[in-house]
Coordinates of C-alpha atoms and ligand atoms in Angstrom, one line a residue:
X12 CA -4.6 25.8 112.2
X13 CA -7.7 23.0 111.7
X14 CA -11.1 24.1 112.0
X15 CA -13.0 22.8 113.9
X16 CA -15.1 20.7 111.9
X17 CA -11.5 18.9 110.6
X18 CA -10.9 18.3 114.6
X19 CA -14.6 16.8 114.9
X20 CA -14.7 12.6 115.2
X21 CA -18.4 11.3 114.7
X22 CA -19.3 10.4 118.0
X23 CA -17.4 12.3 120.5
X24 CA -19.3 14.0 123.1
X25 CA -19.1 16.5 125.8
X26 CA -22.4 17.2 127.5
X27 CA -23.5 16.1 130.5
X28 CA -27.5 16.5 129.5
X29 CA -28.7 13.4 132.1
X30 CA -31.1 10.8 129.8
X31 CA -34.8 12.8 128.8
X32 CA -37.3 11.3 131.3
X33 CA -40.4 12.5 129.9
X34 CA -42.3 10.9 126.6
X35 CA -40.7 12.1 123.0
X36 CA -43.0 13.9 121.6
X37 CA -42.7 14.3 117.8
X38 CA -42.5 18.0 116.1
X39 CA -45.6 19.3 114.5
X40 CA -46.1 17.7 110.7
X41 CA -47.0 21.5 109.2
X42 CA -43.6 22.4 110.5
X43 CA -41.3 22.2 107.5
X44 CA -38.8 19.6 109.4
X45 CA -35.0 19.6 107.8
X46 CA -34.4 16.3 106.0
X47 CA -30.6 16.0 106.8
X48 CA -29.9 16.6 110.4
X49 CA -27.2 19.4 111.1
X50 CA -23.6 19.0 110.6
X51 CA -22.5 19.9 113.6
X52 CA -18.8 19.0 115.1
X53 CA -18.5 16.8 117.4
X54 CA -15.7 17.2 120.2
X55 CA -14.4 16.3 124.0
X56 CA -14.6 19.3 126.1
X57 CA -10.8 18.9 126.3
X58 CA -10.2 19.7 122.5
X59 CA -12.7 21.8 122.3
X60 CA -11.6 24.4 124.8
X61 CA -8.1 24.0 122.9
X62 CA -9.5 24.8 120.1
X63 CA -10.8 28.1 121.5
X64 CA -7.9 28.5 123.6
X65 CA -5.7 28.2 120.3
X66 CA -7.7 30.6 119.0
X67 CA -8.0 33.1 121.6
X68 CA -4.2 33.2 121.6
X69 CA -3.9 34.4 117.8
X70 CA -6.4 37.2 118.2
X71 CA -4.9 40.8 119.6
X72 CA -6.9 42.4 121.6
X73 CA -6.3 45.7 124.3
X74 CA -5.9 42.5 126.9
X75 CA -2.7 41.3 124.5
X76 CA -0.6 44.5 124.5
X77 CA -1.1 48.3 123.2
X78 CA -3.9 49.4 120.5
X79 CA -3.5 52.3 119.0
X80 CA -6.1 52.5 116.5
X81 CA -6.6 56.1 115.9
X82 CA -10.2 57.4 115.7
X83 CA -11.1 54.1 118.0
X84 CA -10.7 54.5 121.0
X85 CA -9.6 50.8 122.2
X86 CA -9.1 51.6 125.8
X87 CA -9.6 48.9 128.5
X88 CA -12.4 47.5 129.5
X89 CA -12.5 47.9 133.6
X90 CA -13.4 44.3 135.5
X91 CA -15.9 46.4 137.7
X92 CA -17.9 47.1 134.5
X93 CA -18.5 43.4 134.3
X94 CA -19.1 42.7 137.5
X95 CA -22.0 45.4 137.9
X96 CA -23.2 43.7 134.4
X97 CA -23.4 40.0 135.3
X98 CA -25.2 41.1 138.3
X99 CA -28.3 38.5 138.0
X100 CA -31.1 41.8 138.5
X101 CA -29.5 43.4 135.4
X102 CA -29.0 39.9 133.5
X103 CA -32.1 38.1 134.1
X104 CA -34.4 41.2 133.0
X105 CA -36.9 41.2 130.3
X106 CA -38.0 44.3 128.5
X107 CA -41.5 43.6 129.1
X108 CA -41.5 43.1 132.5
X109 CA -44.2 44.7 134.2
X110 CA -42.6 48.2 135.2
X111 CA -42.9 47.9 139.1
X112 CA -40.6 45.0 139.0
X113 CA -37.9 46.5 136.8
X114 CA -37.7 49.9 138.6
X115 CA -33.6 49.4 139.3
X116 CA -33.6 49.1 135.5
X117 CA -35.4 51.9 134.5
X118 CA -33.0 53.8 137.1
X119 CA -29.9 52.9 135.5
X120 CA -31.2 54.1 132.1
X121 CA -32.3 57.5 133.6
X122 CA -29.4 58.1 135.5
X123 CA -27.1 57.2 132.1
X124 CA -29.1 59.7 130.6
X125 CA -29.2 62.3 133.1
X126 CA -24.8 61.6 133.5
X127 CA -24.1 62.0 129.5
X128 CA -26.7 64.7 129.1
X129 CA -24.5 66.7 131.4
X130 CA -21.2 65.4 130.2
X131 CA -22.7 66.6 126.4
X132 CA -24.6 69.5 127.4
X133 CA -27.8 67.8 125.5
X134 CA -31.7 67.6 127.4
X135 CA -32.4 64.4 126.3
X136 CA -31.2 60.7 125.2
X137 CA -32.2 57.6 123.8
X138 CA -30.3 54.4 124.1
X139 CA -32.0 52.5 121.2
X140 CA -29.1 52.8 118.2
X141 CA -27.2 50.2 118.6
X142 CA -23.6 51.9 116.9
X143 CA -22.6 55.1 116.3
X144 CA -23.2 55.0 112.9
X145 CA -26.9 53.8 113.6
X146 CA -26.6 56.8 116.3
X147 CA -26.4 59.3 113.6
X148 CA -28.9 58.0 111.2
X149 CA -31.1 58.0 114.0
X150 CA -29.9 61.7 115.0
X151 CA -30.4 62.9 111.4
X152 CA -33.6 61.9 111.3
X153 CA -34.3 64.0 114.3
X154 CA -33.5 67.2 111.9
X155 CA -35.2 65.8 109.0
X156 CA -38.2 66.3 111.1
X157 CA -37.8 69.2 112.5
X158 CA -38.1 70.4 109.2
X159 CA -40.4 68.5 108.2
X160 CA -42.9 69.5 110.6
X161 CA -42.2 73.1 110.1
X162 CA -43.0 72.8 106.6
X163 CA -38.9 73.3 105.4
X164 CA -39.0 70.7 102.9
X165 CA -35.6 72.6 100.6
X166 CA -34.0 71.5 103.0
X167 CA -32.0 68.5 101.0
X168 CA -28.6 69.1 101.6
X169 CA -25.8 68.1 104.6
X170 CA -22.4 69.8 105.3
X171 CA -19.6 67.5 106.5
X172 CA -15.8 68.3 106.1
X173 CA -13.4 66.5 104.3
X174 CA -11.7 64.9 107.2
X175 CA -15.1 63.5 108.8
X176 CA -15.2 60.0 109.3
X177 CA -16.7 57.7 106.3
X178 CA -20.0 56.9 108.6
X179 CA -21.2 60.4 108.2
X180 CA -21.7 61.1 104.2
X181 CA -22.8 57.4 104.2
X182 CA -25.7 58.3 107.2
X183 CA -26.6 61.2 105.0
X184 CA -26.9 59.6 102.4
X185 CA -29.1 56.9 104.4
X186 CA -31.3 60.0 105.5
X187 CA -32.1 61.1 101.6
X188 CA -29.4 64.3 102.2
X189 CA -26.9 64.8 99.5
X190 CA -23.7 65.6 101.3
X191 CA -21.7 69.1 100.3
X192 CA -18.3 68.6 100.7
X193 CA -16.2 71.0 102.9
X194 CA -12.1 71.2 102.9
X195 CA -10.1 71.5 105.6
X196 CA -8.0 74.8 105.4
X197 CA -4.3 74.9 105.9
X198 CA -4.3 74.1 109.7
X199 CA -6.4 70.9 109.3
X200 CA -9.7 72.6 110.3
X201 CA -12.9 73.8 108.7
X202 CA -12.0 76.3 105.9
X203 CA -14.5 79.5 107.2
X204 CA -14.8 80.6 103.5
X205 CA -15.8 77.4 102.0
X206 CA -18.7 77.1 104.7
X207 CA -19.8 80.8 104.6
X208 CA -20.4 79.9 100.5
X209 CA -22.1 76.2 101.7
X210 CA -24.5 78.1 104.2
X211 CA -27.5 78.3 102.1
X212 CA -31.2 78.2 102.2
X213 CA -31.3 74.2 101.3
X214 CA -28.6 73.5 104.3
X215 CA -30.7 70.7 106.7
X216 CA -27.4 70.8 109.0
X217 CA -24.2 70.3 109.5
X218 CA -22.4 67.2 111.3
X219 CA -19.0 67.8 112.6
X220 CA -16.4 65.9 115.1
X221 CA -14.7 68.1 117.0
X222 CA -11.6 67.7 117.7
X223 CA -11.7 66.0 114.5
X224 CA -10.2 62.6 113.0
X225 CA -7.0 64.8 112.6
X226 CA -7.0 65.3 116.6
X227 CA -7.2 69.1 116.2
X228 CA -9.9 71.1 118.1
X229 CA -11.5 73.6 115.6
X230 CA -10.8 77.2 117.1
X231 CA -13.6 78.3 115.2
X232 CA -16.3 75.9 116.6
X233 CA -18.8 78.7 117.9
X234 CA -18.7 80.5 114.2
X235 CA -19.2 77.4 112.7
X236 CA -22.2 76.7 114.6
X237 CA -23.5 80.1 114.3
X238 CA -22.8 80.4 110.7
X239 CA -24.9 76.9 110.1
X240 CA -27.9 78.3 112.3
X241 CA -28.3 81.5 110.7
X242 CA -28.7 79.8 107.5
X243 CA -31.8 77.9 109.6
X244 CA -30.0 74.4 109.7
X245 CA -29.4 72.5 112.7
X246 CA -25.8 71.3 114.4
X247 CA -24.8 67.5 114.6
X248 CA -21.9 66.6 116.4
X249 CA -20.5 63.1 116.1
X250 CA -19.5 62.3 119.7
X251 CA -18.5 58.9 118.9
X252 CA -15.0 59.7 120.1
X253 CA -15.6 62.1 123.2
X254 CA -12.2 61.0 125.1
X255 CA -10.3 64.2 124.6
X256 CA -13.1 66.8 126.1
X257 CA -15.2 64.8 128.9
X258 CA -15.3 67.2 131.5
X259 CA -13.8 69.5 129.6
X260 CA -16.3 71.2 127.0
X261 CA -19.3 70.1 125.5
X262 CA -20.8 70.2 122.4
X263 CA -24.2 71.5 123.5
X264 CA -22.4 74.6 125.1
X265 CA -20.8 74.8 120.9
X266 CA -23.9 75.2 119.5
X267 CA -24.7 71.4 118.3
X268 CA -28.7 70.5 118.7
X269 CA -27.7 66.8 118.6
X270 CA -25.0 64.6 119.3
X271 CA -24.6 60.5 119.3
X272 CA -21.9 59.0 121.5
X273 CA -19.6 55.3 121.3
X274 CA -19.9 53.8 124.3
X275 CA -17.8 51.4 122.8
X276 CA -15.1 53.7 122.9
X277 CA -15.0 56.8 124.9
X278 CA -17.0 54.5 127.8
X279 CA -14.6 52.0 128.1
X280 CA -17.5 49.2 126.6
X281 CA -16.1 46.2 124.9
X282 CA -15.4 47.1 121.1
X283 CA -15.4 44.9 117.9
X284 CA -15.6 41.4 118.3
X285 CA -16.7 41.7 121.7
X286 CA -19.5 44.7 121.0
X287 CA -22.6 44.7 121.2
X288 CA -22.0 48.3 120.7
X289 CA -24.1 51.5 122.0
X290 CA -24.6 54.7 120.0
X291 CA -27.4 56.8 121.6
X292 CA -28.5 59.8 120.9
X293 CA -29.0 63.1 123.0
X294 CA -30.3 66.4 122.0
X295 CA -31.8 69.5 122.8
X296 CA -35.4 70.5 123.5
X297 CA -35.7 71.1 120.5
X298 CA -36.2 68.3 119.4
X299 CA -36.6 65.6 122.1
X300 CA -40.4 64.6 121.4
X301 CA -38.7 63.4 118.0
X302 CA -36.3 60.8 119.7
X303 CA -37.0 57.4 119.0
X304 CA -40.2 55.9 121.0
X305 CA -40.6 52.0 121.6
X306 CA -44.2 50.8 120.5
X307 CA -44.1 48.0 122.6
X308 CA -42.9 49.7 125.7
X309 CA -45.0 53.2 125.8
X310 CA -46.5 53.5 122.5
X311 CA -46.3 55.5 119.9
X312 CA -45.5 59.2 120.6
X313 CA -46.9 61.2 118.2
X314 CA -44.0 63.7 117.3
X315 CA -41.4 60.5 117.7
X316 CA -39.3 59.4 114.1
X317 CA -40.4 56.1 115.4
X318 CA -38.6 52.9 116.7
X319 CA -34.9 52.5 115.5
X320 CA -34.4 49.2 117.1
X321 CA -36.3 47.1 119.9
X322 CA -37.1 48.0 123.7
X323 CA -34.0 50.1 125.4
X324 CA -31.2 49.4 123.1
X325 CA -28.1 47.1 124.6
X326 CA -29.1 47.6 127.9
X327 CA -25.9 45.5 129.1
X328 CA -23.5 47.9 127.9
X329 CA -25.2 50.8 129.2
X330 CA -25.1 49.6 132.7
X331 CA -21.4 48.3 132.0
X332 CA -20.7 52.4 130.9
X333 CA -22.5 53.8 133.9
X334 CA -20.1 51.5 135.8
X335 CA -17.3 53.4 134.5
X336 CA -18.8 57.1 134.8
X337 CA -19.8 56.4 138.2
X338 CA -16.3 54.8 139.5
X339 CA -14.4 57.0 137.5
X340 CA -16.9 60.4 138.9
X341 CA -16.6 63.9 137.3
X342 CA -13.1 64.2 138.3
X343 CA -12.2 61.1 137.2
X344 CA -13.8 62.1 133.7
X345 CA -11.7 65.1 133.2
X346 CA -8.5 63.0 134.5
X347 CA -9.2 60.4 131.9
X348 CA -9.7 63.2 129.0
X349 CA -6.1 65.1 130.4
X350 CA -4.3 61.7 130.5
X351 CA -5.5 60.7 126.9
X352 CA -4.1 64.3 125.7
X353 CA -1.1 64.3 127.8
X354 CA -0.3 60.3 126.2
X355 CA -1.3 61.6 123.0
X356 CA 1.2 64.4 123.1
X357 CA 3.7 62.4 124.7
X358 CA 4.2 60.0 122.1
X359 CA 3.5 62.1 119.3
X360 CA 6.5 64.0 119.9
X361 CA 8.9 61.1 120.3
X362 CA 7.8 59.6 117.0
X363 CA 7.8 62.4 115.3
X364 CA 11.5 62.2 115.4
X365 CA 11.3 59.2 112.8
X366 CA 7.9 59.7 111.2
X367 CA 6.3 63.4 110.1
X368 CA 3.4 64.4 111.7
X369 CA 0.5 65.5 109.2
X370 CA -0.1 68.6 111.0
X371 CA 2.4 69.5 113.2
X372 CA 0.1 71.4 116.1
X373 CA -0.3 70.1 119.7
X374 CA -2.6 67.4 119.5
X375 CA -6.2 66.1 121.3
X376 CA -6.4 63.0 121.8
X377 CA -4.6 61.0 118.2
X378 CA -2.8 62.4 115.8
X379 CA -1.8 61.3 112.2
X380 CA 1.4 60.6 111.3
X381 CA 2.5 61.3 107.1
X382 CA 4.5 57.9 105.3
X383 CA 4.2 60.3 101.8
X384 CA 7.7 60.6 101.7
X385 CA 8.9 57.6 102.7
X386 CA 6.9 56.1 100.5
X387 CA 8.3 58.1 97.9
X388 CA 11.8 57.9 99.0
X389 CA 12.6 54.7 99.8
X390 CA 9.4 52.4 98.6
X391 CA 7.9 51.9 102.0
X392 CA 4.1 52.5 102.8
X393 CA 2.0 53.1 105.5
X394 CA 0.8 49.7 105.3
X395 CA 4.3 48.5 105.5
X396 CA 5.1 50.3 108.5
X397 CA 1.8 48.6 110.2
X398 CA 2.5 45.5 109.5
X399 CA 6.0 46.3 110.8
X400 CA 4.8 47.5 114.2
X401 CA 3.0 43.7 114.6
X402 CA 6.2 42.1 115.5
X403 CA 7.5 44.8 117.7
X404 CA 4.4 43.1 119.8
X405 CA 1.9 46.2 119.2
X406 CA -1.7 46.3 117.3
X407 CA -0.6 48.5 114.0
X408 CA -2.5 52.0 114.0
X409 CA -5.5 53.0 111.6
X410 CA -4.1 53.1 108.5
X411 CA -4.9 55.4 104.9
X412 CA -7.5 57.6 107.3
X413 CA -8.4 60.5 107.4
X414 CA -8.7 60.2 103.3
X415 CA -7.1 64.0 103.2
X416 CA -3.8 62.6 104.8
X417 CA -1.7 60.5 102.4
X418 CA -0.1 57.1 103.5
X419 CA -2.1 58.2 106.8
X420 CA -1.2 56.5 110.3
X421 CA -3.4 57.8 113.1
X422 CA -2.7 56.7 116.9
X423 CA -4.9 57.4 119.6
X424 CA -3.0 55.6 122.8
X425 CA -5.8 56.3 125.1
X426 CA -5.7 57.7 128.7
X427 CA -5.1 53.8 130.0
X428 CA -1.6 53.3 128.7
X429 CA 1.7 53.8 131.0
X430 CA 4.7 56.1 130.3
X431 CA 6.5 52.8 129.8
X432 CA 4.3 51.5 127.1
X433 CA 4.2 54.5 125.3
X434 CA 7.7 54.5 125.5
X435 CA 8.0 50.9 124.0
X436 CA 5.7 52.2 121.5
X437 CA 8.1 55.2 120.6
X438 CA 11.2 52.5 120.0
X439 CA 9.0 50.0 117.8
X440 CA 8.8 53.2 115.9
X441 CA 12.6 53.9 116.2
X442 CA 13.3 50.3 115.0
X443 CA 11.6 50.4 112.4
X444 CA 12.9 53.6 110.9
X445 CA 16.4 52.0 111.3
X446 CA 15.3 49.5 108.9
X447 CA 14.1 51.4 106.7
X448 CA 17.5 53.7 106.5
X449 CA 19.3 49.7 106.8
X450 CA 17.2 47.3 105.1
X451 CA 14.4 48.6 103.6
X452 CA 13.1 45.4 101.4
X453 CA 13.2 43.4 104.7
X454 CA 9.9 45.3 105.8
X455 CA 8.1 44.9 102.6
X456 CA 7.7 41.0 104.0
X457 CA 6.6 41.4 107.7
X458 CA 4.9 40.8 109.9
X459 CA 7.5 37.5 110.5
X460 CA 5.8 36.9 113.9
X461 CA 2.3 36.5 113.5
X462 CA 0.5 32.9 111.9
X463 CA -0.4 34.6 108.8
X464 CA 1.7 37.5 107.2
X465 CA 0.4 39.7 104.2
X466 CA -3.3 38.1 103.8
X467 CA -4.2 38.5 100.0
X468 CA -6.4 41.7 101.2
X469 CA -8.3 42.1 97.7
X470 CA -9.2 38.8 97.4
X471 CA -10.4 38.3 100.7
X472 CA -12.8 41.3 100.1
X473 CA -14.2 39.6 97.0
X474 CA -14.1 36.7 96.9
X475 CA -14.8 35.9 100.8
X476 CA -15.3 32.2 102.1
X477 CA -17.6 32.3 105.0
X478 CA -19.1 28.9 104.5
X479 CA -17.1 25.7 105.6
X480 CA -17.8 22.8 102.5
X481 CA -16.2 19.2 103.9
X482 CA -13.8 17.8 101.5
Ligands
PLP19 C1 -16.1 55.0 115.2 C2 -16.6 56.2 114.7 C3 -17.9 56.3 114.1 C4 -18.8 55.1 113.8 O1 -19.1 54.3 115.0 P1 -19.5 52.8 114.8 O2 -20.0 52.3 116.2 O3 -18.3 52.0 114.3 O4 -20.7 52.7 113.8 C5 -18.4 57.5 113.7 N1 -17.6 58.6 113.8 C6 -16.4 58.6 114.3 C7 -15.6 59.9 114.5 C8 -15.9 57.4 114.8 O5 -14.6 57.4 115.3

């Protein structure tokens, strides 16, 4: 496919900008004034929306067919969200508008925070991290300071267990914590014996998913918690994947003192290319005069870490997730956490009649599928299978995560998907099995359907091209 600067022919046009009627007036001299002007293409409107029409058609996205990428959460986006966004009172804000003019605002943030605080069992929230791994720097730095300002400064240390997602060690490490390492036991969940032994004096906290990336909810969650607050740390829970217990249970009720959320994903807000994304952060009394203040808003609180990011966060997307709370309501919530279980369950025992399941337990809301022996057996990898599943018309699942899980595939199909895509889902699975037993080389080449098959992965890592040189 061309780029668009190879489409570009000097002098085509498409705006309609009528001729400037007032005097040119030239650019202040101290400005430092580029001496080139910019090369920027130049296109009818006609091949310019084919261009993006082109390209809209080779991206996949939850609009194209089913997602399952394990651990996030692609679930649809619901039209009413966008409606309620594009609403010219929400869109035509500014932050520093005097107060009395934005009071509809300032109610849509409360009543977000009142709505998750309940749905998380947490006192308190703040919108301004912008992801959920910004969410648990931001919520880490909570418990730094509550140590801090007790005077607790042994405190150096983090727990996390081996099958927590990447973000966490990596916010840790952010935060100054080194991370200690904790295995999952036999059953995929928190070995007790390896914490009791991590539960020391210099323990700052503990951050935990529950269920975690394996889909498993830890049957020990309340000794856990217990076990980390007896050693006088505190209990983060990564929330950023809430789908399987909304309505259900909640992580404040488990003993966690704070907890960020993905309204990207559990609250059905547009994810990846189409973010921004929302991580915020809610905790318990505690330590809510430490959540992030916003200087230019209120001013500095004295307790607060400070400002994570400007104003109220991506206000947008929090309107476009009370949307969904509110037409979805608390039933609705639990109906969306039983349907992502019961789809989760569903397909995981039809393709577990081709592919092992990592560990083989009824599941949350993903589960992770093994490819150790196949790969062993018969030369075909996780990766293989993924790209296989493209031209059977589906997004491939997460792939080589959770570390712990070799030649790891982890779908999450999300309470949004029908019995009948699921069941398409199952036979690309069953199809692709057959080839393996038939043909096994022939997989080693797909996808067959797709512009581009195998991308040279490494190289596109490191040694990117992200700037467009004319020939
Ligand atoms: C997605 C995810 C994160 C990180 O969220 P980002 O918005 O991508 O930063 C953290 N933890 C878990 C369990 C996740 O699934």
């Amino acid at each position: 496919m061309m780029l668009i600067f190879e489409i570009s022919k000097k002098g085509r046009k498409s705006d309609y900008l009528p001729a400037c009627d007032v005097p040119l007036s030239a650019l202040p001299q101290a400005s430092k004034l580029r001496k080139d002007p910019p090369k920027l293409p130049e296109l009818s409107e006609i091949e310019l929306t084919r261009h993006y029409t082109r390209l809209a058609k080779q991206a996949f996205g939850v609009n194209s067919g089913f997602y399952p990428l394990g651990s996030c959460t692609m679930k649809y986006n619901p039209r009413v969200n966008e409606v309620t966004a594009s609403n010219p009172n929400f869109m035509g804000i500014h932050p520093l508008q005097p107060l009395e003019s934005a009071k509809g605002c300032r109610e849509v943030l409360d009543l977000a925070e009142s709505l998750l605080c309940e749905v998380t069992g947490m006192n308190a929230m703040s919108f301004q991290p912008a992801a959920g791994a910004h969410g648990e720097y931001t919520g880490l730095l909570l418990i730094k300071k509550y140590h801090e300002l007790r005077g607790d400064h042994l405190r150096t240390k983090i727990i996390i267990p081996d099958s927590a997602h990447g973000t966490n060690p990596a916010s840790a490490a952010m935060v100054g914590y080194s991370v200690v390492n904790i295995p999952s036991d036999a059953n995929g969940c928190v070995d007790m014996d390896a914490l009791k032994k991590a539960c020391t004096d210099e323990i700052a906290g503990l951050m935990l998913t529950n269920p975690n990336t394996l889909g498993l909810f830890d049957p020990n969650i309340l000794e856990i918690t217990q076990l980390v607050h007896a050693c006088g740390g505190l209990n983060y829970y990564d929330g950023a994947n809430l789908n399987a217990i909304m309505g259900k249970s909640r992580p404040g009720d488990m003993g966690f003192d704070v907890v960020h959320l993905n309204l990207h994903k559990t609250f059905s807000t547009p994810h990846g290319g189409g973010g921004p994304g929302s991580g915020p952060v809610g905790c318990k009394n505690i330590l809510k005069s430490y959540l992030p203040d916003s200087i230019m808003i209120e001013g500095r609180k004295p307790e607060s870490i400070g400002q994570v990011r400007s104003f109220y966060g991506n206000f947008g997307i929090v309107v476009r997730a009370l949307t969904y709370i509110l037409s979805l309501g608390s039933d609705g919530l639990k109906a969306a956490s039983e349907t992502a279980v019961l789809n989760a369950n569903y397909l995981m025992h039809q393709v577990k009649e081709y592919f092992p399941v990592a560990y083989d337990h009824v599941c949350m809301h993903e589960f992770v599928l093994t490819l150790e022996k196949t790969k062993h057996d018969k030369n075909i990898s996780a990766l293989d299978v993924a790209k296989g599943l493209i031209d059977y018309g589906m997004h491939p699942p997460t792939m080589y995560f959770p570390l712990i899980v070799h030649e790891a595939l982890m779908l999450e199909p999300t309470e949004t998907e029908s019995r009948e895509s699921l069941d398409q889902a199952a036979m690309a699975f069953k199809a692709i099995k057959e080839k393996i037993d038939m043909d096994p080389d022939a997989l080693h080449a797909a996808p067959l359907s797709t512009p581009i098959g195998r991308p040279d992965e490494v190289n596109a890592a490191r040694n990117p091209i992200l700037r467009y040189t004319s020939k």
